[in-house]
mmCIF file of C-alpha atoms and ligand atoms in Angstrom:
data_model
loop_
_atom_site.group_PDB
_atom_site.id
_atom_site.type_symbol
_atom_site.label_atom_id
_atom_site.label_comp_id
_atom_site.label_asym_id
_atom_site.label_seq_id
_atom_site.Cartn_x
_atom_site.Cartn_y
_atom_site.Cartn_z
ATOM 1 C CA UNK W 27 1.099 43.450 67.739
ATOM 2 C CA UNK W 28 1.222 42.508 64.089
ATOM 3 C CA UNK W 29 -1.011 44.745 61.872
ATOM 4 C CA UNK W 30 -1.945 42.444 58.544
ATOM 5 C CA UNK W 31 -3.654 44.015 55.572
ATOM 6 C CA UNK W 32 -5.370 41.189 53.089
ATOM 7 C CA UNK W 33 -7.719 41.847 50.666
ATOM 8 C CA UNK W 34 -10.503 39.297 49.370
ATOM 9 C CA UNK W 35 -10.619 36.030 51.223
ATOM 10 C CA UNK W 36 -12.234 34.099 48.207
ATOM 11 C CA UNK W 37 -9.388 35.594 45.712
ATOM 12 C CA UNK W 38 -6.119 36.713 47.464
ATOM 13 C CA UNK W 39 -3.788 33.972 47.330
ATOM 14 C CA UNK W 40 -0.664 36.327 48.411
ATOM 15 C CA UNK W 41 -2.845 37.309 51.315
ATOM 16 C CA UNK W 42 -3.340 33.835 52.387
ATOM 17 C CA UNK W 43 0.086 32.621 52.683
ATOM 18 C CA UNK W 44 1.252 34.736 55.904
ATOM 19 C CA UNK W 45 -2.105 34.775 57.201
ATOM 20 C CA UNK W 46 -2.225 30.932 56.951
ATOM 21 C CA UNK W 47 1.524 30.823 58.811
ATOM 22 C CA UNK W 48 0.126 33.386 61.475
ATOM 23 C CA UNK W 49 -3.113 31.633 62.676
ATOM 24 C CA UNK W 50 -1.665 28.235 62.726
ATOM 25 C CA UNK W 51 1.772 29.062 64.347
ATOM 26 C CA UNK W 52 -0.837 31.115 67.062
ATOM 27 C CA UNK W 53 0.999 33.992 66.847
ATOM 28 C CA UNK W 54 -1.009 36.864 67.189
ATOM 29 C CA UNK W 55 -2.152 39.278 64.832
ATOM 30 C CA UNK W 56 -4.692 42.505 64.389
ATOM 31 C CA UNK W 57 -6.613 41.371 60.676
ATOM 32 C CA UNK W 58 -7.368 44.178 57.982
ATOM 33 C CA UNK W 59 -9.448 43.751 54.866
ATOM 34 C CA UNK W 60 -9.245 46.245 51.525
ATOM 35 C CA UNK W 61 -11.477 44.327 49.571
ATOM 36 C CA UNK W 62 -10.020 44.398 45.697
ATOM 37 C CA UNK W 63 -12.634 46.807 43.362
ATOM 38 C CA UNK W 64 -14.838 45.338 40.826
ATOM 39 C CA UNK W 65 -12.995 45.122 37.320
ATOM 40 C CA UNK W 66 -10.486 47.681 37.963
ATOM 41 C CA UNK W 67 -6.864 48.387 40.135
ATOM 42 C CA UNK W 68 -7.237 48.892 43.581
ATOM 43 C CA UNK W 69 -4.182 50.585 43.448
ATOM 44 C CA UNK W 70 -5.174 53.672 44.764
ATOM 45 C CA UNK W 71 -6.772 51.996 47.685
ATOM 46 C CA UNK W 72 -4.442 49.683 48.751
ATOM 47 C CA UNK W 73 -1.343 52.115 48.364
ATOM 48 C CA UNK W 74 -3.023 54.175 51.715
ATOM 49 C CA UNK W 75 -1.268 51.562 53.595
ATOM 50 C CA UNK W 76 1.034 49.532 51.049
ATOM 51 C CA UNK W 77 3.807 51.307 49.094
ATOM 52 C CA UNK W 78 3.294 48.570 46.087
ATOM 53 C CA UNK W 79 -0.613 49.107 46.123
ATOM 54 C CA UNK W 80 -0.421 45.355 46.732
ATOM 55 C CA UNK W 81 -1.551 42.963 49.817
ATOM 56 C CA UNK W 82 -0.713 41.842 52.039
ATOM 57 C CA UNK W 83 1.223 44.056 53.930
ATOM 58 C CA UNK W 84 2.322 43.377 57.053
ATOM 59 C CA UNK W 85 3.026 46.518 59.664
ATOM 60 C CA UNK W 86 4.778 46.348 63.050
ATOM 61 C CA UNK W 87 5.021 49.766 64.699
ATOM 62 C CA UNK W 88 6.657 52.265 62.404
ATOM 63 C CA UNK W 89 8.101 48.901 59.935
ATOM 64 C CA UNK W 90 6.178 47.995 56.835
ATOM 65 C CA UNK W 91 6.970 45.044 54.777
ATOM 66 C CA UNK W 92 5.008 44.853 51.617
ATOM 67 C CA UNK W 93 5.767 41.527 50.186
ATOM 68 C CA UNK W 94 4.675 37.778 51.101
ATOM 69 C CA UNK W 95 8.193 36.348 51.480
ATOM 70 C CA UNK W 96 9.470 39.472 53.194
ATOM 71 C CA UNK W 97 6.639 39.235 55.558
ATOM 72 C CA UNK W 98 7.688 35.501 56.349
ATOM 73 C CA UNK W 99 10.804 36.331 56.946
ATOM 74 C CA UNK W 100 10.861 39.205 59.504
ATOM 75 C CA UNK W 101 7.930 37.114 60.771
ATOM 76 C CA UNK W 102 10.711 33.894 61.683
ATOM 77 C CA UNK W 103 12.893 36.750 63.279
ATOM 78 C CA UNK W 104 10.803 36.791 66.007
ATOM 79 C CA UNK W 105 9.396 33.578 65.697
ATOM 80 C CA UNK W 106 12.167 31.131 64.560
ATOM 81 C CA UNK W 107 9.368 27.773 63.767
ATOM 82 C CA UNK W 108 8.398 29.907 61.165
ATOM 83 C CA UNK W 109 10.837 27.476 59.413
ATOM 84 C CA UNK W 110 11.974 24.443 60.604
ATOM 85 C CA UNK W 111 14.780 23.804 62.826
ATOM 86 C CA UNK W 112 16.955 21.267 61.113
ATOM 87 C CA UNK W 113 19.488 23.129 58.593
ATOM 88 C CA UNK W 114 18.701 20.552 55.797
ATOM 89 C CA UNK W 115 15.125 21.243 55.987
ATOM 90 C CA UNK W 116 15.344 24.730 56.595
ATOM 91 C CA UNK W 117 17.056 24.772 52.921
ATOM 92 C CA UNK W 118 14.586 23.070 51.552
ATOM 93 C CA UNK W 119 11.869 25.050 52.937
ATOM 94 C CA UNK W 120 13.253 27.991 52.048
ATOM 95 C CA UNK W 121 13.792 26.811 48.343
ATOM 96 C CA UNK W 122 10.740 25.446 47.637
ATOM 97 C CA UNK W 123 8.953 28.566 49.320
ATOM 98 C CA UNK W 124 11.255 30.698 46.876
ATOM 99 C CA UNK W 125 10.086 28.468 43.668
ATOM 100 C CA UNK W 126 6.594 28.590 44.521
ATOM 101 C CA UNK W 127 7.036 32.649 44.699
ATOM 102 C CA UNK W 128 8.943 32.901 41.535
ATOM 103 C CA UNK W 129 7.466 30.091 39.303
ATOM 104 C CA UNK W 130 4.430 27.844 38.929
ATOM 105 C CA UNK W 131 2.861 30.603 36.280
ATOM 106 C CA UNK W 132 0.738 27.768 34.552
ATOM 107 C CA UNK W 133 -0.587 26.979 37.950
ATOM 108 C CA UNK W 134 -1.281 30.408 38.844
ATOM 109 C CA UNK W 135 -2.226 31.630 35.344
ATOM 110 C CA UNK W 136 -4.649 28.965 34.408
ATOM 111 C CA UNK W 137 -5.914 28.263 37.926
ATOM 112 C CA UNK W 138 -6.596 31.469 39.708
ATOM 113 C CA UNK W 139 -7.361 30.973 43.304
ATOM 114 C CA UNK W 140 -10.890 31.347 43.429
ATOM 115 C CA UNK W 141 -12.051 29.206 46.920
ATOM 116 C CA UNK W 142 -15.855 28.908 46.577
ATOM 117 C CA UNK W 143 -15.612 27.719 42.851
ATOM 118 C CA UNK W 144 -15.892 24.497 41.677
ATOM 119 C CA UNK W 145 -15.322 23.472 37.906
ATOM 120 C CA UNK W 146 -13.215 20.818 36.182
ATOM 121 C CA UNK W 147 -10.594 22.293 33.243
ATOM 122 C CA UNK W 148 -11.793 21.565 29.872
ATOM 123 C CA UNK W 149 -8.497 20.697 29.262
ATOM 124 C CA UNK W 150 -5.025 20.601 30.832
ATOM 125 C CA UNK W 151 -2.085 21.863 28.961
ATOM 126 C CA UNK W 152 1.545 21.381 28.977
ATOM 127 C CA UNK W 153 2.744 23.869 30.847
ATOM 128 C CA UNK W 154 0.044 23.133 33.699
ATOM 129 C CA UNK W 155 0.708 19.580 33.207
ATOM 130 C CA UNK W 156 4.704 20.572 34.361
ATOM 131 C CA UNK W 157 3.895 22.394 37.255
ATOM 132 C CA UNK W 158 1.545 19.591 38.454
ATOM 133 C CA UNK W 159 4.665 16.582 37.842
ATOM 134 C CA UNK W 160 6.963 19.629 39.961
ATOM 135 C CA UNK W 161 4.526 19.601 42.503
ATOM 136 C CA UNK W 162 4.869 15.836 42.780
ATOM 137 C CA UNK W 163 8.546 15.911 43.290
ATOM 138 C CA UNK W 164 8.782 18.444 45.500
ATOM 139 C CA UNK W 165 5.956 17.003 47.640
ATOM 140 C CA UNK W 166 8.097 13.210 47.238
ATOM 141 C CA UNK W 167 11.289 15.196 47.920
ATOM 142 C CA UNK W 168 10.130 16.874 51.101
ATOM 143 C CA UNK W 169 8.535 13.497 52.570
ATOM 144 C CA UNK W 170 11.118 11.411 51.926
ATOM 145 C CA UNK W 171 14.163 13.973 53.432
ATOM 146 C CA UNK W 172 11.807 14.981 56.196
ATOM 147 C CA UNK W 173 9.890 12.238 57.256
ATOM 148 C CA UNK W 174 6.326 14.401 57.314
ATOM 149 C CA UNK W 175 3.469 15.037 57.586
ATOM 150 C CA UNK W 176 4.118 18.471 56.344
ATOM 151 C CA UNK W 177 7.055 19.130 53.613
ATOM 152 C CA UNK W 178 9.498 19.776 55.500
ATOM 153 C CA UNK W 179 8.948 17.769 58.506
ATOM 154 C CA UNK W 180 6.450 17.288 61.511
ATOM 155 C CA UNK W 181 5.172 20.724 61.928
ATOM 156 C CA UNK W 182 3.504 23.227 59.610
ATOM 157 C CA UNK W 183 6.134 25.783 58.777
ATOM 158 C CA UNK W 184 6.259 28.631 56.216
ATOM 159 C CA UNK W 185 6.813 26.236 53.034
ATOM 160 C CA UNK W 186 3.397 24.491 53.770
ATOM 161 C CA UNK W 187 2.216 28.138 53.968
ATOM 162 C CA UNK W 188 3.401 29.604 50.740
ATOM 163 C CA UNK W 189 1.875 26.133 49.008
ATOM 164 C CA UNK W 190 -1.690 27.068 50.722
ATOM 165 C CA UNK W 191 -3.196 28.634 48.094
ATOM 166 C CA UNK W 192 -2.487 25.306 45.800
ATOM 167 C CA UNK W 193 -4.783 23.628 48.262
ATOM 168 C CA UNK W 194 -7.650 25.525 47.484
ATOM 169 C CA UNK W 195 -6.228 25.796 43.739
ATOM 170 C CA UNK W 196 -6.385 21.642 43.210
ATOM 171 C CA UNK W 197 -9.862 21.571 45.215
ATOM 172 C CA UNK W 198 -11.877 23.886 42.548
ATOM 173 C CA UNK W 199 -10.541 23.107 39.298
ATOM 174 C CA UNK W 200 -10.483 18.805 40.671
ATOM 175 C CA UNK W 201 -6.596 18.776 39.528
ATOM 176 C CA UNK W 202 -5.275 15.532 38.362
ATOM 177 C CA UNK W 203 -2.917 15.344 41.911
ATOM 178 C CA UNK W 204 -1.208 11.825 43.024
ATOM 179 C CA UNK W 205 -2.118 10.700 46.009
ATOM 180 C CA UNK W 206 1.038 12.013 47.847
ATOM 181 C CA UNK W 207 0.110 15.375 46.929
ATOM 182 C CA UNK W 208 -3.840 14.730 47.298
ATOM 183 C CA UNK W 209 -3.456 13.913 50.885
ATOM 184 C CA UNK W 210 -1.425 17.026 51.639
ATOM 185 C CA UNK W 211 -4.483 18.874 49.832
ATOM 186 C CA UNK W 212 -6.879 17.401 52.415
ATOM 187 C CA UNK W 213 -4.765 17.873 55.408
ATOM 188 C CA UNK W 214 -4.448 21.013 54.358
ATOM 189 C CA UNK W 215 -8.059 21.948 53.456
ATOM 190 C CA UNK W 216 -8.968 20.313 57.340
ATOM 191 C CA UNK W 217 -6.566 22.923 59.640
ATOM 192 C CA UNK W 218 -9.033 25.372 61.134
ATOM 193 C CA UNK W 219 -7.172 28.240 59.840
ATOM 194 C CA UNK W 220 -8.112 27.462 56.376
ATOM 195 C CA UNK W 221 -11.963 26.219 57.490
ATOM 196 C CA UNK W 222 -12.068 29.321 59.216
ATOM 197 C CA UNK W 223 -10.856 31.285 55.761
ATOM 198 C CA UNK W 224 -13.079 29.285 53.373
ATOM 199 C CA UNK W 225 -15.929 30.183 55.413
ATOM 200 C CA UNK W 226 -15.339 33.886 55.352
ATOM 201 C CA UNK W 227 -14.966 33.523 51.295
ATOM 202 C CA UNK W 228 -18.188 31.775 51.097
ATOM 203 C CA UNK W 229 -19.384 34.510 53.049
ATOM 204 C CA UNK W 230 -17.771 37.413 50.627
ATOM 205 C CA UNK W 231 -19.707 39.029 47.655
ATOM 206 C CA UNK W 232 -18.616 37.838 44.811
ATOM 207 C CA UNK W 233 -16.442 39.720 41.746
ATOM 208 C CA UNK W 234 -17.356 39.323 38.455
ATOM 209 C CA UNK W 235 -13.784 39.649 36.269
HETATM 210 N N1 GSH D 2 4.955 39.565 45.258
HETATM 211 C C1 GSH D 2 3.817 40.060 45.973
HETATM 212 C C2 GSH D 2 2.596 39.899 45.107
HETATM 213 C C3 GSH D 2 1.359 40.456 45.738
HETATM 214 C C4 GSH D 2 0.174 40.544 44.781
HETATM 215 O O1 GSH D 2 0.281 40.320 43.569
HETATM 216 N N2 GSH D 2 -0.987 40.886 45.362
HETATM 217 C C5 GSH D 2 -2.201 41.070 44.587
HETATM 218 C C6 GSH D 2 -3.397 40.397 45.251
HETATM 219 S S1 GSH D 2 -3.286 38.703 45.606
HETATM 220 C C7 GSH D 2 -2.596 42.545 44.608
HETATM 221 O O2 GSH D 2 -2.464 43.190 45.621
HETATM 222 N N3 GSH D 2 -3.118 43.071 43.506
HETATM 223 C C8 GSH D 2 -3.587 44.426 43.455
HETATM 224 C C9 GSH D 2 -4.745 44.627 42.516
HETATM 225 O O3 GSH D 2 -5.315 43.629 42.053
HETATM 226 O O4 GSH D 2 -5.075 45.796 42.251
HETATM 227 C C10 GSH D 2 3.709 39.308 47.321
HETATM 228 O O5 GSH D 2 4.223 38.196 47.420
HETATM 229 O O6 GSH D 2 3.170 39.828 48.284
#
């Protein structure tokens, strides 16, 4: 069986992503926590099981594979709904998955994944204010090509995954979000996989930074 090491539930947005795509494609999986230290690296800790001293790393027998898009990938190789069957959408999955690794630095930068926290921005630059309008496309894009109700079609597959955190991200700072992208949030924010992983943030101590 899978072995996946996360760190904090409330904070880890990297951790989130294949844990998300594990619970709600049911495939099963043994859970580890390092929990990040308090206003410091947590290198040392988290290189005991992860050559990058980063989470989450994923570990099947003697394999480890240290990085989120990695993990999603030798993930589908066993488990080919990891991405969605058409070619087309499969594509576009994979692309947006890719951009959301690679870019969205406003986003990420400005809006920290922080689950249990609620607070409106004092002010929204222009940076942010890009990433939200490529949000919008990308969420048009996907629904239009793919019909819905996720991005890339009419089952949850690793691109809805990787987009997770931006869920939680658009819920605690109240993100100016269309309503194409607003009702992703909520569907989103309803699977029991992420109830089930706001509730153990709520229940985590929290870091002051
Ligand atoms: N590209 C990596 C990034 C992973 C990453 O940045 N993880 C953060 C936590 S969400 C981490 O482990 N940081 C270590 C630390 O804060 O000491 C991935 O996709 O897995």
């Amino acid at each position: 069986m899978y072995s996946l090491w996360i760190a904090n539930k409330n904070y880890s947005s990297w951790s989130l992503r294949p844990w998300v795509l594990l619970k709600v494609l049911n495939i099963p999986f043994k859970e580890h926590q390092a929990l990040f230290n308090s206003g410091g690296s947590s290198y040392e800790k988290f290189t005991v099981f992860s050559p990058t001293g980063q989470v989450p790393c994923l570990i099947d027998d003697q394999q480890i594979i240290w990085d989120s898009l990695a993990i999603c990938e030798y993930i589908a190789e066993d488990h080919p709904h990891v991405w969605p069957q058409n070619r087309q959408a499969r594509a576009w999955a994979r692309s947006a998955a890719a951009e959301m690794h690679s870019g969205f630095l406003a986003l990420r930068q400005n809006c920290p994944m922080e689950c249990t926290t609620r607070l409106v921005m004092p002010e929204i630059s222009n940076e942010l204010k890009k990433n939200i309008m490529r949000l919008e496309t990308l969420w048009q894009e996907g629904l239009d090509k793919f019909g819905g109700p996720w991005l890339a079609g009419r089952q949850f597959t690793a691109v809805d995954a990787f987009f997770a955190p931006i869920a939680f991200r658009i819920q605690s700072y109240q993100l100016p979000v269309n309503d194409l992208v607003q009702q992703w949030v909520e569907q989103t924010l309803t699977l029991s996989a992420m109830q089930e992983w706001y509730q153990a943030a709520s229940n985590e101590e929290l870091i002051e930074h």
